[in-house]
Tab-separated table of C-alpha atoms and ligand atoms in Angstrom:
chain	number	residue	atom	x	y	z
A	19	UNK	CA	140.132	76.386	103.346
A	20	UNK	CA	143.266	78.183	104.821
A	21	UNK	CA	145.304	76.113	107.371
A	22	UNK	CA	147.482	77.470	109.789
A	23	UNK	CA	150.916	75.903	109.617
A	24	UNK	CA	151.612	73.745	112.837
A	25	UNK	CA	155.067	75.695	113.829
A	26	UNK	CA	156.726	75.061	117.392
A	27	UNK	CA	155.106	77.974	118.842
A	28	UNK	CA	151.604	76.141	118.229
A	29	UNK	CA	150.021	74.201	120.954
A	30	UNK	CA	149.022	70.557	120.271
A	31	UNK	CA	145.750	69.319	121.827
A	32	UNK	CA	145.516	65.472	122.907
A	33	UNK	CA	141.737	64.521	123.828
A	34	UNK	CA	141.746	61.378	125.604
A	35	UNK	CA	144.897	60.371	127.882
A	36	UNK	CA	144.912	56.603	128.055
A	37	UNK	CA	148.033	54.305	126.930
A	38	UNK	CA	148.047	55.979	123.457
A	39	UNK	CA	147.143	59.389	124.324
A	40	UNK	CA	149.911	59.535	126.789
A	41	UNK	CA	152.410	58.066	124.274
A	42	UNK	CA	151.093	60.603	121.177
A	43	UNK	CA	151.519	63.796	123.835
A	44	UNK	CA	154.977	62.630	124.836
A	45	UNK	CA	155.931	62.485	121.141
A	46	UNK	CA	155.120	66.174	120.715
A	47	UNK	CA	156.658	67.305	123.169
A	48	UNK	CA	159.470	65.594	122.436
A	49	UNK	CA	159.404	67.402	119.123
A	50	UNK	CA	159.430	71.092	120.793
A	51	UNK	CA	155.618	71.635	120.768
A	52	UNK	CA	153.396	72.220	123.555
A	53	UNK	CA	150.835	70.142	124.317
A	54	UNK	CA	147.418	70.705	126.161
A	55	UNK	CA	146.517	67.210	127.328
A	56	UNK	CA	142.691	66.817	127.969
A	57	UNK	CA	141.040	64.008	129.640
A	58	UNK	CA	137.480	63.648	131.519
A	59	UNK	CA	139.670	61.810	134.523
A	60	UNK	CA	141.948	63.870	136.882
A	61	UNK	CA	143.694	60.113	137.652
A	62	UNK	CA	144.602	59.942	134.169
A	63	UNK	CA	146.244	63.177	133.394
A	64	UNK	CA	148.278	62.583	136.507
A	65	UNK	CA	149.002	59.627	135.307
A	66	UNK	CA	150.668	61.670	131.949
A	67	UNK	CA	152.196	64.147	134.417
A	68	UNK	CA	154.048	60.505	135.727
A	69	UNK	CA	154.880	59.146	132.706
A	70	UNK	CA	157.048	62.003	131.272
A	71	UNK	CA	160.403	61.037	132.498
A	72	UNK	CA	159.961	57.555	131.413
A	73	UNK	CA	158.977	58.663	127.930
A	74	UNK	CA	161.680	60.997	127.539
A	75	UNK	CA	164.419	58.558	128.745
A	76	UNK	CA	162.955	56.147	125.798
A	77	UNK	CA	162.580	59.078	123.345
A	78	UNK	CA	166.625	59.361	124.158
A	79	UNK	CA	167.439	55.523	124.379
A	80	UNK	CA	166.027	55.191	120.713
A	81	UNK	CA	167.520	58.188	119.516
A	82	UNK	CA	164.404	60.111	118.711
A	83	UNK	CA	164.880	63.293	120.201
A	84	UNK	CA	167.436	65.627	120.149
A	85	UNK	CA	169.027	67.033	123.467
A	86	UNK	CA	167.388	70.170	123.375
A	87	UNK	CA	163.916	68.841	123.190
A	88	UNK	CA	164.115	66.931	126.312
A	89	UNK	CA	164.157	69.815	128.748
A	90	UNK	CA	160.767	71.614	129.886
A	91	UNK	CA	158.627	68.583	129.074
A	92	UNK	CA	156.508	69.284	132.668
A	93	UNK	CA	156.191	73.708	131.760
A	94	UNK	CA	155.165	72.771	127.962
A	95	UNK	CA	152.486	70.067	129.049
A	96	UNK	CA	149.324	71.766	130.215
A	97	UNK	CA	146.311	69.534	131.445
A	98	UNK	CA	142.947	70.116	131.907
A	99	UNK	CA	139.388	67.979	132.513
A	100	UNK	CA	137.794	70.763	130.454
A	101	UNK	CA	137.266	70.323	126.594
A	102	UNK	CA	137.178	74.181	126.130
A	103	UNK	CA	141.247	73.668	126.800
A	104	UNK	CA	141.548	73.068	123.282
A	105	UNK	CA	141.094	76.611	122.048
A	106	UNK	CA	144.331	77.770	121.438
A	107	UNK	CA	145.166	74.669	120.020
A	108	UNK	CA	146.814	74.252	116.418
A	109	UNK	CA	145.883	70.886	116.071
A	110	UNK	CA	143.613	68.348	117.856
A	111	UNK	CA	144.456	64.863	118.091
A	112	UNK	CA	141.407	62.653	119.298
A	113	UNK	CA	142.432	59.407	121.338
A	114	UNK	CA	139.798	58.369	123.066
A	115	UNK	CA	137.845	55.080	123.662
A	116	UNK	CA	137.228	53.162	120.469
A	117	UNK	CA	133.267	53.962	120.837
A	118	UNK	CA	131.725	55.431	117.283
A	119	UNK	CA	128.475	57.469	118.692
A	120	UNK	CA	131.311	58.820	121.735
A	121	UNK	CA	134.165	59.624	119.215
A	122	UNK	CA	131.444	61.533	116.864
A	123	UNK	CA	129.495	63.668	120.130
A	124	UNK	CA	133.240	64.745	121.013
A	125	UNK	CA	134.803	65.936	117.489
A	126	UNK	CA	131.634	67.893	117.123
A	127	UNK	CA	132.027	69.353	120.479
A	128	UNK	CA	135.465	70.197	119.805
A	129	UNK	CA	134.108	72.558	116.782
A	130	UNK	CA	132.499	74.668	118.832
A	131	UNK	CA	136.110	75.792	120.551
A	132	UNK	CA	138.140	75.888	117.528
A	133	UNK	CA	138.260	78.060	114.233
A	134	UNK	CA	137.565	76.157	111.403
A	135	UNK	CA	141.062	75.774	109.830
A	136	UNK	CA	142.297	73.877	112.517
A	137	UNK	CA	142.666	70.068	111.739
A	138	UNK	CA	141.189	67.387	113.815
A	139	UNK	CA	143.229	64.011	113.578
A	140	UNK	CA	141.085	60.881	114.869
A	141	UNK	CA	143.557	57.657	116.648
A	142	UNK	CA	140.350	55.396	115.471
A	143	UNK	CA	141.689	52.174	115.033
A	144	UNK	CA	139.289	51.158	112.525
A	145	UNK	CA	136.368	53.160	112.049
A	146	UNK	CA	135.620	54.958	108.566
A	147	UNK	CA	136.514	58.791	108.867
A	148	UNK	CA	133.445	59.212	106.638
A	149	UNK	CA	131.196	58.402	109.521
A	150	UNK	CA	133.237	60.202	111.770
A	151	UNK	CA	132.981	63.306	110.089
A	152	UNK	CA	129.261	62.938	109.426
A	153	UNK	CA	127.522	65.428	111.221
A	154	UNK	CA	130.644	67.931	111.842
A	155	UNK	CA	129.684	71.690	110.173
A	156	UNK	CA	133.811	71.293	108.416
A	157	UNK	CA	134.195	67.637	108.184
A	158	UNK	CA	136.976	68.751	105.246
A	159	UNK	CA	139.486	69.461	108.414
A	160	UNK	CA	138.809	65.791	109.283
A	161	UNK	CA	141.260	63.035	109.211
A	162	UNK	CA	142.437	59.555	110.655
A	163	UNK	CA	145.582	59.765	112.600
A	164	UNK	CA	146.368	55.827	113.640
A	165	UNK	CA	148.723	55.754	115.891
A	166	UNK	CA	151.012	52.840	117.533
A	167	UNK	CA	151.788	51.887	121.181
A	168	UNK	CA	154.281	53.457	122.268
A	169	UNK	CA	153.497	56.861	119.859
A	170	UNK	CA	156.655	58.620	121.393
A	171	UNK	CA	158.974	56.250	119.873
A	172	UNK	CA	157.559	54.590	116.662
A	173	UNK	CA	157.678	55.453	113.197
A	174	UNK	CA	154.309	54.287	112.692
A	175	UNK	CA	151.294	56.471	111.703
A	176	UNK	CA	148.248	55.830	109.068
A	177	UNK	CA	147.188	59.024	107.759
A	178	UNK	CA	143.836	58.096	106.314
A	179	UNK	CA	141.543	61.030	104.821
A	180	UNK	CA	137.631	60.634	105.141
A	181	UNK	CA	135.157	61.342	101.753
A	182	UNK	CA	134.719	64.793	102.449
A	183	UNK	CA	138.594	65.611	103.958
A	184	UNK	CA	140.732	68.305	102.162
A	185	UNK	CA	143.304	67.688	100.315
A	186	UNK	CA	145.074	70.662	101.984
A	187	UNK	CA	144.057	68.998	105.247
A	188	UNK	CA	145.949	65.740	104.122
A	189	UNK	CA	148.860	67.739	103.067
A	190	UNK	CA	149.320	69.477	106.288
A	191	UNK	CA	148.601	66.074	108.052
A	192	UNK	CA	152.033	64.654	106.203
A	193	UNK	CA	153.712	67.491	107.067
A	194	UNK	CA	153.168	67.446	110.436
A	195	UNK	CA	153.911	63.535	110.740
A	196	UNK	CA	157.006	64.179	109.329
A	197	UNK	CA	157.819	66.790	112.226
A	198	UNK	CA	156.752	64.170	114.757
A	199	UNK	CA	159.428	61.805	112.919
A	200	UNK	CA	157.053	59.383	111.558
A	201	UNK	CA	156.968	57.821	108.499
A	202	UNK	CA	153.327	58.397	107.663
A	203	UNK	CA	151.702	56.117	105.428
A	204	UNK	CA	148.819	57.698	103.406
A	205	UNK	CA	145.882	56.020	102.512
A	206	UNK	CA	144.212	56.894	98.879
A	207	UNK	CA	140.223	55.428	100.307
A	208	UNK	CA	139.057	55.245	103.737
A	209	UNK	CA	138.991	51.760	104.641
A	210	UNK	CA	137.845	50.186	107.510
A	211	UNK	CA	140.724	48.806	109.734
A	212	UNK	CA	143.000	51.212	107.528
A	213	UNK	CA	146.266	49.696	106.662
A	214	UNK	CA	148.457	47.337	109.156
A	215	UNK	CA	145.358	46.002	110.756
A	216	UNK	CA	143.685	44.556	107.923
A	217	UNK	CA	146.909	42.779	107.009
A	218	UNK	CA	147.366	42.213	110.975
A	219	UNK	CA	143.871	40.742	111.039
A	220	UNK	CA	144.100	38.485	108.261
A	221	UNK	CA	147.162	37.119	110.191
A	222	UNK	CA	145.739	37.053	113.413
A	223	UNK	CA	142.549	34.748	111.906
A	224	UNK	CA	144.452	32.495	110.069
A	225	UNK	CA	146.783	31.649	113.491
A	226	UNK	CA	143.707	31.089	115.638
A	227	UNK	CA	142.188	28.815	112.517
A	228	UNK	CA	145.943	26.738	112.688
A	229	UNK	CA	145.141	26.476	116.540
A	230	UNK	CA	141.348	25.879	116.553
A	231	UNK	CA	141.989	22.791	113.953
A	232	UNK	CA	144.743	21.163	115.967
A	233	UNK	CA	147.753	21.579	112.946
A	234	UNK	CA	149.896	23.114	115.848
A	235	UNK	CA	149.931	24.434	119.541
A	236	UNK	CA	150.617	28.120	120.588
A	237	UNK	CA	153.797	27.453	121.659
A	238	UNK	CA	154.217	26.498	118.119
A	239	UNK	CA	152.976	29.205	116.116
A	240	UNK	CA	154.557	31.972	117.844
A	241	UNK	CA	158.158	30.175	117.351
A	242	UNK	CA	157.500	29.704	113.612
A	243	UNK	CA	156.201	32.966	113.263
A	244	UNK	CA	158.699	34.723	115.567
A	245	UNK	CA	161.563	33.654	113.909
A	246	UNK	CA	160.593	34.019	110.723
A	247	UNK	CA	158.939	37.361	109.891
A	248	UNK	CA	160.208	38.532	113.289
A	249	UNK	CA	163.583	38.238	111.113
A	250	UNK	CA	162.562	40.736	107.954
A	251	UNK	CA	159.315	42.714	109.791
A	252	UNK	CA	161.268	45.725	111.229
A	253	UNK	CA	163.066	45.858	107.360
A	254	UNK	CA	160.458	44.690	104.788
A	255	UNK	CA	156.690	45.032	104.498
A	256	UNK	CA	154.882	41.994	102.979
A	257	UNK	CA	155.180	42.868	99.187
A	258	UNK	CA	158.802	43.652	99.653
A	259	UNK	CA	159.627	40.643	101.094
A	260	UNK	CA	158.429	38.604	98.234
A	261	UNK	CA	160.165	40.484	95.962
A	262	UNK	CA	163.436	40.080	97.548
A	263	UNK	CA	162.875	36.346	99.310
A	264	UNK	CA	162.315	34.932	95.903
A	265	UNK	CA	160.882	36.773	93.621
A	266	UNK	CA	156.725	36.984	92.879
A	267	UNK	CA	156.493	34.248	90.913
A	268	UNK	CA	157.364	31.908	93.567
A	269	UNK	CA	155.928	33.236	96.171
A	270	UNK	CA	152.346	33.022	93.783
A	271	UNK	CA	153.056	29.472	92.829
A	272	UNK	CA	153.365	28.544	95.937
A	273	UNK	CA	150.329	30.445	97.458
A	274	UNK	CA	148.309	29.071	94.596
A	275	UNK	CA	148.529	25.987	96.520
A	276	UNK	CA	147.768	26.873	100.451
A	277	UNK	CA	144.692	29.270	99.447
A	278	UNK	CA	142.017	26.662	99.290
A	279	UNK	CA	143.285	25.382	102.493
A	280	UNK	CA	143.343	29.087	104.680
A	281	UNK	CA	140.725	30.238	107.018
A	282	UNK	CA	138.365	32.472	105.152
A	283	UNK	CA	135.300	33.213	107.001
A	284	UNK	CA	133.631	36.593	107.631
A	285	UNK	CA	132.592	35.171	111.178
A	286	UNK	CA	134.187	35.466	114.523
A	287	UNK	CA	136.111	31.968	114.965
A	288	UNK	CA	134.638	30.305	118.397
A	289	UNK	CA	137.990	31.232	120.642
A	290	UNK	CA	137.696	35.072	119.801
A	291	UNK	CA	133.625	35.173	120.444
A	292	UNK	CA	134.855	33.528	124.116
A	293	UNK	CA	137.602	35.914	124.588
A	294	UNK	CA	134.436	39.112	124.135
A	295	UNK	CA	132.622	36.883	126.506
A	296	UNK	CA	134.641	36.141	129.311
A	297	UNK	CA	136.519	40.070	128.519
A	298	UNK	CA	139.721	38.741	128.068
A	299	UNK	CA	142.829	41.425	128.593
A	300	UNK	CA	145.493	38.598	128.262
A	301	UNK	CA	148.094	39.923	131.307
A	302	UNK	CA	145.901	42.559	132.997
A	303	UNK	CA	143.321	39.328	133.919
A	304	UNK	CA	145.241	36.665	133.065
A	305	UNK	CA	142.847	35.427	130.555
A	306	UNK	CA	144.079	34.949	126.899
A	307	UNK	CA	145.732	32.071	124.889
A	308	UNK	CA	148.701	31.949	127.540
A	309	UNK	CA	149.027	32.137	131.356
A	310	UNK	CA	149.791	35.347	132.952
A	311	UNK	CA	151.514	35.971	136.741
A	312	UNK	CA	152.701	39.549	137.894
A	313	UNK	CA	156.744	38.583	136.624
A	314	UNK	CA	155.256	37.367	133.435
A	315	UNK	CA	153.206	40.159	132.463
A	316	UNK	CA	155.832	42.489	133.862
A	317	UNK	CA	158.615	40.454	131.869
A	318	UNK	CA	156.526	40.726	128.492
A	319	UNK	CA	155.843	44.343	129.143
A	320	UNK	CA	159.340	44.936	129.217
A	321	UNK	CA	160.149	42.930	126.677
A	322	UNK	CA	157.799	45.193	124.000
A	323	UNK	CA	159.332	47.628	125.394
A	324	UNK	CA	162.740	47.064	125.121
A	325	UNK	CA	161.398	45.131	121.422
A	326	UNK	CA	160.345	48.622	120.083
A	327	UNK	CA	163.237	50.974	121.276
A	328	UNK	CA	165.817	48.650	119.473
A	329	UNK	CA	163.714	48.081	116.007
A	330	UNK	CA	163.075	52.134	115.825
A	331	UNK	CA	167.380	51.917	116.337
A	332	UNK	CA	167.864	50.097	114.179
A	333	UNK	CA	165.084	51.536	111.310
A	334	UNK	CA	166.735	54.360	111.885
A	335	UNK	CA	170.169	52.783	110.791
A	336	UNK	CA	169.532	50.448	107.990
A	337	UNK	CA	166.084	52.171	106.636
A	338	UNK	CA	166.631	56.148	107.162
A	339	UNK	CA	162.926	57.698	106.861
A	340	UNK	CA	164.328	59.707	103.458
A	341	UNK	CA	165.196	56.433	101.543
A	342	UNK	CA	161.379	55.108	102.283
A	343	UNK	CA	159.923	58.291	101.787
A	344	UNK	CA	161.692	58.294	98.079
A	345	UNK	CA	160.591	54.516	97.149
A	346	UNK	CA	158.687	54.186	94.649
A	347	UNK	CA	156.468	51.425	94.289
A	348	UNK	CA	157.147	49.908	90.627
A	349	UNK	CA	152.707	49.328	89.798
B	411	NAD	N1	145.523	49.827	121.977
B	411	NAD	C1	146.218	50.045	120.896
B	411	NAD	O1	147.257	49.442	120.656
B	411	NAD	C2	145.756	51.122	119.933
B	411	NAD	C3	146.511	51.419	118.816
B	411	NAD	C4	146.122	52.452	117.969
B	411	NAD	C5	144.970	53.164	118.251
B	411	NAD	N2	144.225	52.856	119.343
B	411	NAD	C6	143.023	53.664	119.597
B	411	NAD	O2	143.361	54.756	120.427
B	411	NAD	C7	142.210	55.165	121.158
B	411	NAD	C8	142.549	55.251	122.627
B	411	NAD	O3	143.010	53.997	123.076
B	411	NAD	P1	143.489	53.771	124.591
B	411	NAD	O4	143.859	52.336	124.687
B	411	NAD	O5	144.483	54.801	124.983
B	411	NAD	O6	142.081	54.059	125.353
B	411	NAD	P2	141.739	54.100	126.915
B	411	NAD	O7	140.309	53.724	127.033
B	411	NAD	O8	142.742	53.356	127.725
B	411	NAD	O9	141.904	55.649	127.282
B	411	NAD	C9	141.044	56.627	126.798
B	411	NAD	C10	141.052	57.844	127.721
B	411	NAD	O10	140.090	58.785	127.226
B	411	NAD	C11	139.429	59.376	128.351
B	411	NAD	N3	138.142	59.868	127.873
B	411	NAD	C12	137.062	59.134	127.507
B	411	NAD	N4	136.108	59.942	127.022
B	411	NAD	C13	136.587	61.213	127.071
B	411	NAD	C14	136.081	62.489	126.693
B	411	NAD	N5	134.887	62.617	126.135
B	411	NAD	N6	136.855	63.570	126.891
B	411	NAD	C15	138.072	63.458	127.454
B	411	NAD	N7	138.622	62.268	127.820
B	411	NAD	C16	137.877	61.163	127.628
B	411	NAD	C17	139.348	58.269	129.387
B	411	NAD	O11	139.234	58.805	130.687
B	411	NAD	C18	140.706	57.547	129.172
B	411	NAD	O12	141.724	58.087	129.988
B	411	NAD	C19	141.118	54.156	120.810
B	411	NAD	O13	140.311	54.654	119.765
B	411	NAD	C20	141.914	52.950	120.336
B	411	NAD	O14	141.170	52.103	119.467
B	411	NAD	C21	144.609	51.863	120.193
């Protein structure tokens, strides 16, 4: 299958305009492209339209884009309600709601607009891109693009390639990342959850199983785990840090020991089955394991914000994307 090459001149579709699609169009155009940026709701592409001076002001606070990129934003940003938008498009990126039967009805709608060498990137954040590409006439072009909040300034993005995705698909995929500034990480399987939120996951159970059984209160866990792999997070990922905080054969003694003890269970622990049930959004409703007012939620917002522009800094400082893209794991 031929590919087009995704040059400036191409136009970059975003399907799907909420949080992260507005954050994944903002990074391309703060790379030079133009974007077509498609959603069913007119409030939410004015919404985009809003958030462009915002974005680019962060895209130049973290040092992400370079002067000449941050003029025309608003003349390179087309938007439409109307799928057939995506046309002209050199690459589709698919963002949204995290529905399976709505994310598979739309990438085989967006076939019928496009020629088949143009890729279709999928910001699932943890459904297989094998059952997302069943039923598409070129699945091959198919891939898993999992993005971060906010996509215009992090260097995060899982590139994950379904059972029946090209390899010339994935290659073009890295490429492209790369152009975007990311530091892709490829996946060799399609996984469900992909990468960063299995390992988040298995983090996120076993601090709910510490509060469930009384060891500790919130307050407690988020100060033991904030300032301590809030300290090497932004520098080392979890293999790394053993390596370098001791050395593996501490680190495995030691774990050896706590294993028996750690929450294992494939069932959803009682505090997470209430949060589906009462539709918890932790500041938007003020339900979650802390207590939300406007200047709180608007002080943590802030806060991630400000959280995210300094780490990307300083990533881009102490861990330039060549020196990770060169390091070779040693197994
Ligand atoms: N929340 C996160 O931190 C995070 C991180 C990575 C990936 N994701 C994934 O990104 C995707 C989008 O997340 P979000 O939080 O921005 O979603 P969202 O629900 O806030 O926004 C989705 C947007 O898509 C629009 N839309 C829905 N169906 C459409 C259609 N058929 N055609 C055009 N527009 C349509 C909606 O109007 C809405 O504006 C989800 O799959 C989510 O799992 C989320």
């Amino acid at each position: 299958m031929e590919h087009a090459k995704i040059s400036n001149d191409q136009v970059i579709a975003v399907v799907g305009l909420g949080p992260l699609g507005r954050g994944i169009a903002a990074c391309c155009l703060s790379r030079g492209f133009t974007v077509v940026g498609i959603d069913r709701e007119e409030k939410h592409r004015e919404e985009l339209r809003s958030f462009l001076p915002e974005a680019a002001a962060h895209c130049l606070e973290a040092g992400v884009m370079e002067a000449a990129d941050a003029t025309q934003w608003d003349t390179r940003l087309k938007l439409s309600g109307d799928l057939a938008a995506i046309k002209n498009a050199g690459l589709v990126i698919e963002a949204i709601p995290e529905t399976l039967p709505a994310k598979k009805i739309l990438l085989q709608q967006m076939e019928q607009f496009i020629p088949a060498g143009v890729l279709i990137g999928s910001n699932t954040s943890a459904f297989p891109i094998t059952e997302l590409q069943d039923g598409c006439v070129h699945p091959e072009r198919v891939f898993g693009m999992h993005w971060s909040s906010h996509g215009h300034v992090t260097r995060f993005l899982e590139l994950t390639p379904g059972e029946n995705t090209s390899a010339e698909a994935m290659k073009l995929a890295v490429k492209f990342a790369e152009q975007l500034g990311k530091e892709p990480a490829v996946l060799k399987k399609d996984i469900p959850g992909f990468l960063c939120n299995r390992i988040a996951y298995a983090m996120y159970r076993e601090a709910v199983h510490l509060l469930e059984s009384g060891v500790a209160d919130a307050e407690a866990i988020e100060a033991s785990f904030r300032n301590s792999v809030g300290l090497w997070a932004p520098m080392c990922g979890p293999l790394r840090v053993m390596d370098v905080m001791g050395g593996g054969a501490f680190y495995a003694e030691s774990i050896k020991g706590v294993l028996p003890t750690m929450a294992n269970s494939a069932e959803l622990q009682p505090t997470l089955q209430s949060f589906i049930d009462q539709d918890a959004k932790g500041p938007k409703n003020n339900i979650g394991f802390f207590d939300y007012d406007e200047d709180e939620a608007a002080k943590w917002a802030e806060r991630f914000t400000a959280s995210i522009l300094t780490t990307r800094k300083y990533q881009d400082q102490y861990i330039p994307t060549d020196e990770s893209a060169g390091d070779q794991s040693a197994t």
